[in-house]
Amino acid sequence: MTPDELKQERLRRGMTYAEFGEWVAQQLTDADPDGKPVKPYSRQRIYDWENKIVPVPSRVEAMLLREEIARLERLLKHERSPAAGHEITEDEPGRKELEEKRERLATGKKAPSKKRGRSAERDGDW
């Protein structure tokens, strides 16, 4: 998940940095099989993720990808409802994006990012 995708997700939900940090923590707490509470992420931490200062943790990225996959599946299911007379096709909008997100979640690979700054040069990618 790129920082831009993270920001778009936060803005799509109409949340501030602090609200988004609390929401992410709540989603991670709900997904934890042991029910361990996750401390809300600070406003500064969300800002740092969105501005490539600190990489997004893999468990946060995986949770957000699962949320996005579920949203896209709901959207596709609604768009191809039999009432609408829609036939399922391989090239329908959103299907490719959905498959790409499923692949990223399954393989644990991050989306290619634009390299910026010294750390990107040193590490090959942040």
mmCIF file of C-alpha atoms in Angstrom:
data_model
loop_
_atom_site.group_PDB
_atom_site.id
_atom_site.type_symbol
_atom_site.label_atom_id
_atom_site.label_comp_id
_atom_site.label_asym_id
_atom_site.label_seq_id
_atom_site.Cartn_x
_atom_site.Cartn_y
_atom_site.Cartn_z
ATOM 1 C CA MET A 1 0.000 0.000 0.000
ATOM 2 C CA THR A 2 1.438 3.301 -1.036
ATOM 3 C CA PRO A 3 1.244 6.392 1.154
ATOM 4 C CA ASP A 4 -1.104 7.929 -1.412
ATOM 5 C CA GLU A 5 -3.462 4.940 -1.149
ATOM 6 C CA LEU A 6 -3.370 5.232 2.631
ATOM 7 C CA LYS A 7 -4.244 8.924 2.447
ATOM 8 C CA GLN A 8 -7.045 8.246 -0.048
ATOM 9 C CA GLU A 9 -8.489 5.614 2.290
ATOM 10 C CA ARG A 10 -8.429 8.035 5.223
ATOM 11 C CA LEU A 11 -10.007 10.811 3.178
ATOM 12 C CA ARG A 12 -12.605 8.448 1.670
ATOM 13 C CA ARG A 13 -13.715 7.679 5.204
ATOM 14 C CA GLY A 14 -13.760 11.406 6.064
ATOM 15 C CA MET A 15 -11.471 10.936 9.051
ATOM 16 C CA THR A 16 -8.808 13.088 10.633
ATOM 17 C CA TYR A 17 -5.386 11.621 11.368
ATOM 18 C CA ALA A 18 -6.380 10.906 14.982
ATOM 19 C CA GLU A 19 -9.732 9.349 14.049
ATOM 20 C CA PHE A 20 -8.053 7.148 11.459
ATOM 21 C CA GLY A 21 -5.439 6.052 14.010
ATOM 22 C CA GLU A 22 -8.209 5.039 16.421
ATOM 23 C CA TRP A 23 -10.144 3.238 13.665
ATOM 24 C CA VAL A 24 -7.062 1.265 12.547
ATOM 25 C CA ALA A 25 -6.347 0.226 16.140
ATOM 26 C CA GLN A 26 -9.979 -0.866 16.617
ATOM 27 C CA GLN A 27 -9.907 -2.943 13.408
ATOM 28 C CA LEU A 28 -6.678 -4.653 14.510
ATOM 29 C CA THR A 29 -8.143 -5.328 17.965
ATOM 30 C CA ASP A 30 -11.278 -6.848 16.414
ATOM 31 C CA ALA A 31 -9.183 -9.034 14.089
ATOM 32 C CA ASP A 32 -6.902 -10.323 16.872
ATOM 33 C CA PRO A 33 -7.922 -13.892 17.790
ATOM 34 C CA ASP A 34 -6.831 -13.306 21.399
ATOM 35 C CA GLY A 35 -8.731 -10.026 21.575
ATOM 36 C CA LYS A 36 -5.687 -8.089 22.727
ATOM 37 C CA PRO A 37 -6.415 -4.369 22.550
ATOM 38 C CA VAL A 38 -4.217 -2.357 20.212
ATOM 39 C CA LYS A 39 -3.222 1.107 21.378
ATOM 40 C CA PRO A 40 -4.582 3.796 19.018
ATOM 41 C CA TYR A 41 -2.044 5.153 16.570
ATOM 42 C CA SER A 42 -1.217 8.812 17.082
ATOM 43 C CA ARG A 43 -2.050 11.584 14.686
ATOM 44 C CA GLN A 44 1.678 12.013 14.088
ATOM 45 C CA ARG A 45 2.168 8.308 13.242
ATOM 46 C CA ILE A 46 -0.549 8.421 10.554
ATOM 47 C CA TYR A 47 0.995 11.604 9.161
ATOM 48 C CA ASP A 48 4.405 9.881 9.098
ATOM 49 C CA TRP A 49 2.976 6.919 7.179
ATOM 50 C CA GLU A 50 1.298 9.151 4.613
ATOM 51 C CA ASN A 51 4.470 11.170 4.062
ATOM 52 C CA LYS A 52 6.915 8.236 3.793
ATOM 53 C CA ILE A 53 8.696 9.211 6.983
ATOM 54 C CA VAL A 54 7.972 5.804 8.513
ATOM 55 C CA PRO A 55 6.850 2.717 6.545
ATOM 56 C CA VAL A 56 3.335 1.398 7.158
ATOM 57 C CA PRO A 57 3.514 -1.737 9.353
ATOM 58 C CA SER A 58 2.730 -4.927 7.447
ATOM 59 C CA ARG A 59 -0.176 -5.895 9.709
ATOM 60 C CA VAL A 60 -1.796 -2.483 9.176
ATOM 61 C CA GLU A 61 -1.234 -2.769 5.437
ATOM 62 C CA ALA A 62 -2.728 -6.294 5.389
ATOM 63 C CA MET A 63 -5.780 -5.145 7.369
ATOM 64 C CA LEU A 64 -6.350 -2.221 5.009
ATOM 65 C CA LEU A 65 -5.973 -4.479 1.971
ATOM 66 C CA ARG A 66 -8.548 -6.897 3.420
ATOM 67 C CA GLU A 67 -10.922 -3.962 3.999
ATOM 68 C CA GLU A 68 -10.397 -2.742 0.420
ATOM 69 C CA ILE A 69 -10.926 -6.244 -1.005
ATOM 70 C CA ALA A 70 -14.175 -6.610 0.929
ATOM 71 C CA ARG A 71 -15.325 -3.181 -0.305
ATOM 72 C CA LEU A 72 -14.521 -4.026 -3.932
ATOM 73 C CA GLU A 73 -16.257 -7.405 -3.671
ATOM 74 C CA ARG A 74 -19.389 -5.736 -2.294
ATOM 75 C CA LEU A 75 -19.252 -3.200 -5.111
ATOM 76 C CA LEU A 76 -18.805 -5.864 -7.791
ATOM 77 C CA LYS A 77 -21.575 -8.009 -6.300
ATOM 78 C CA HIS A 78 -23.956 -5.051 -6.312
ATOM 79 C CA GLU A 79 -23.064 -4.047 -9.888
ATOM 80 C CA ARG A 80 -23.656 -7.500 -11.313
ATOM 81 C CA SER A 81 -26.880 -8.258 -9.522
ATOM 82 C CA PRO A 82 -29.338 -10.290 -11.622
ATOM 83 C CA ALA A 83 -31.920 -7.546 -11.187
ATOM 84 C CA ALA A 84 -29.681 -5.221 -13.154
ATOM 85 C CA GLY A 85 -29.410 -7.816 -15.929
ATOM 86 C CA HIS A 86 -25.637 -7.753 -15.763
ATOM 87 C CA GLU A 87 -23.569 -10.674 -17.006
ATOM 88 C CA ILE A 88 -20.297 -11.400 -15.260
ATOM 89 C CA THR A 89 -17.356 -10.704 -17.538
ATOM 90 C CA GLU A 90 -13.624 -10.951 -17.016
ATOM 91 C CA ASP A 91 -12.996 -7.330 -17.978
ATOM 92 C CA GLU A 92 -15.547 -5.635 -15.743
ATOM 93 C CA PRO A 93 -14.361 -2.547 -13.857
ATOM 94 C CA GLY A 94 -12.725 -3.278 -10.548
ATOM 95 C CA ARG A 95 -11.988 -6.952 -11.224
ATOM 96 C CA LYS A 96 -8.352 -6.337 -12.166
ATOM 97 C CA GLU A 97 -7.835 -4.047 -9.172
ATOM 98 C CA LEU A 98 -9.423 -6.647 -6.901
ATOM 99 C CA GLU A 99 -7.144 -9.400 -8.215
ATOM 100 C CA GLU A 100 -4.062 -7.199 -7.783
ATOM 101 C CA LYS A 101 -4.972 -6.460 -4.159
ATOM 102 C CA ARG A 102 -5.637 -10.145 -3.443
ATOM 103 C CA GLU A 103 -2.248 -11.022 -4.934
ATOM 104 C CA ARG A 104 -0.486 -8.361 -2.828
ATOM 105 C CA LEU A 105 -2.203 -9.646 0.305
ATOM 106 C CA ALA A 106 -1.378 -13.287 -0.479
ATOM 107 C CA THR A 107 2.270 -12.688 -1.330
ATOM 108 C CA GLY A 108 2.908 -9.954 1.222
ATOM 109 C CA LYS A 109 4.550 -7.829 -1.460
ATOM 110 C CA LYS A 110 4.285 -4.090 -1.191
ATOM 111 C CA ALA A 111 3.243 -2.040 -4.161
ATOM 112 C CA PRO A 112 6.116 -0.435 -6.034
ATOM 113 C CA SER A 113 6.850 2.946 -4.534
ATOM 114 C CA LYS A 114 8.424 6.047 -5.910
ATOM 115 C CA LYS A 115 11.896 6.383 -4.458
ATOM 116 C CA ARG A 116 12.526 9.638 -2.656
ATOM 117 C CA GLY A 117 15.159 10.846 -0.285
ATOM 118 C CA ARG A 118 18.450 9.495 0.943
ATOM 119 C CA SER A 119 17.083 6.410 2.678
ATOM 120 C CA ALA A 120 15.493 5.249 -0.589
ATOM 121 C CA GLU A 121 18.857 5.512 -2.310
ATOM 122 C CA ARG A 122 20.627 3.680 0.480
ATOM 123 C CA ASP A 123 18.098 0.880 0.993
ATOM 124 C CA GLY A 124 17.013 0.451 -2.615
ATOM 125 C CA ASP A 125 13.421 1.188 -1.553
ATOM 126 C CA TRP A 126 11.926 2.340 1.664
#
